[in-house]
């Protein structure tokens, strides 16, 4: 769940998330309450099974690489 600025459009945000890594297979919009937007991610590597460390690193990378125009803030923590 991310806190996003008012009037943040879901479509462009999700498109940006898909483009961050080839391992991001799916991004699902779950819900939004006020400025908190919940998303679900599916990661996939056709060459190998991803480890928990791989996924944790990928989630951190997503947080660091999100386009600055969205200014998302993670609600809670990655752990």
CSV table of C-alpha atoms in Angstrom, one decimal:
chain,number,residue,atom,x,y,z
A,1,UNK,CA,0.0,0.0,0.0
A,2,UNK,CA,1.3,3.4,-1.0
A,3,UNK,CA,0.2,6.9,-0.1
A,4,UNK,CA,0.1,8.9,-3.3
A,5,UNK,CA,-0.7,12.5,-4.1
A,6,UNK,CA,-4.3,13.5,-4.7
A,7,UNK,CA,-5.6,12.7,-8.2
A,8,UNK,CA,-2.8,10.3,-9.0
A,9,UNK,CA,-4.0,8.3,-12.0
A,10,UNK,CA,-3.8,4.5,-11.5
A,11,UNK,CA,-3.2,3.6,-15.2
A,12,UNK,CA,0.1,5.5,-15.7
A,13,UNK,CA,1.4,4.5,-12.3
A,14,UNK,CA,0.8,0.8,-13.1
A,15,UNK,CA,2.4,1.2,-16.5
A,16,UNK,CA,5.4,2.7,-14.8
A,17,UNK,CA,5.6,-0.2,-12.4
A,18,UNK,CA,5.5,-2.8,-15.2
A,19,UNK,CA,8.4,-1.0,-16.9
A,20,UNK,CA,10.7,-1.0,-13.9
A,21,UNK,CA,11.8,-4.6,-14.2
A,22,UNK,CA,11.2,-7.5,-16.6
A,23,UNK,CA,10.6,-9.7,-13.5
A,24,UNK,CA,7.3,-7.7,-12.8
A,25,UNK,CA,4.8,-10.0,-14.5
A,26,UNK,CA,1.6,-8.6,-13.1
A,27,UNK,CA,0.5,-5.5,-11.2
A,28,UNK,CA,-3.1,-5.6,-9.8
A,29,UNK,CA,-5.0,-2.6,-8.4
A,30,UNK,CA,-6.7,-3.9,-5.2
A,31,UNK,CA,-8.3,-0.9,-3.6
A,32,UNK,CA,-7.9,2.8,-2.7
A,33,UNK,CA,-9.0,4.7,0.4
A,34,UNK,CA,-8.4,8.4,0.3
A,35,UNK,CA,-4.8,8.7,-0.8
A,36,UNK,CA,-3.8,5.1,0.1
A,37,UNK,CA,-3.5,2.8,-3.0
A,38,UNK,CA,-3.1,-0.9,-2.5
A,39,UNK,CA,-1.4,-2.9,-5.3
A,40,UNK,CA,-0.5,-6.5,-5.7
A,41,UNK,CA,2.6,-7.7,-7.6
A,42,UNK,CA,3.4,-11.0,-9.3
A,43,UNK,CA,7.1,-11.6,-10.0
A,44,UNK,CA,8.3,-14.2,-12.5
A,45,UNK,CA,11.6,-15.3,-14.0
A,46,UNK,CA,11.2,-18.0,-16.7
A,47,UNK,CA,14.8,-19.1,-16.2
A,48,UNK,CA,14.8,-19.9,-12.5
A,49,UNK,CA,12.8,-19.8,-9.3
A,50,UNK,CA,13.0,-16.5,-7.4
A,51,UNK,CA,14.2,-16.7,-3.8
A,52,UNK,CA,12.9,-14.6,-1.0
A,53,UNK,CA,16.1,-12.5,-1.2
A,54,UNK,CA,15.4,-11.9,-5.0
A,55,UNK,CA,11.9,-10.7,-4.3
A,56,UNK,CA,13.0,-8.5,-1.3
A,57,UNK,CA,15.7,-6.9,-3.5
A,58,UNK,CA,13.2,-6.4,-6.4
A,59,UNK,CA,10.6,-4.8,-4.0
A,60,UNK,CA,13.3,-2.4,-2.7
A,61,UNK,CA,14.3,-1.6,-6.3
A,62,UNK,CA,10.7,-0.8,-7.2
A,63,UNK,CA,10.5,1.6,-4.2
A,64,UNK,CA,13.7,3.3,-5.3
A,65,UNK,CA,13.0,3.5,-9.0
A,66,UNK,CA,9.3,4.7,-9.0
A,67,UNK,CA,9.0,7.8,-11.1
A,68,UNK,CA,9.5,10.9,-9.0
A,69,UNK,CA,6.3,12.4,-10.3
A,70,UNK,CA,4.2,10.0,-8.3
A,71,UNK,CA,6.0,10.6,-5.0
A,72,UNK,CA,4.7,7.4,-3.4
A,73,UNK,CA,5.3,6.7,0.2
A,74,UNK,CA,5.1,3.1,1.4
A,75,UNK,CA,2.6,2.4,4.2
A,76,UNK,CA,4.3,0.1,6.7
A,77,UNK,CA,7.5,-1.7,5.8
A,78,UNK,CA,8.8,-4.3,3.3
A,79,UNK,CA,9.5,-6.8,6.0
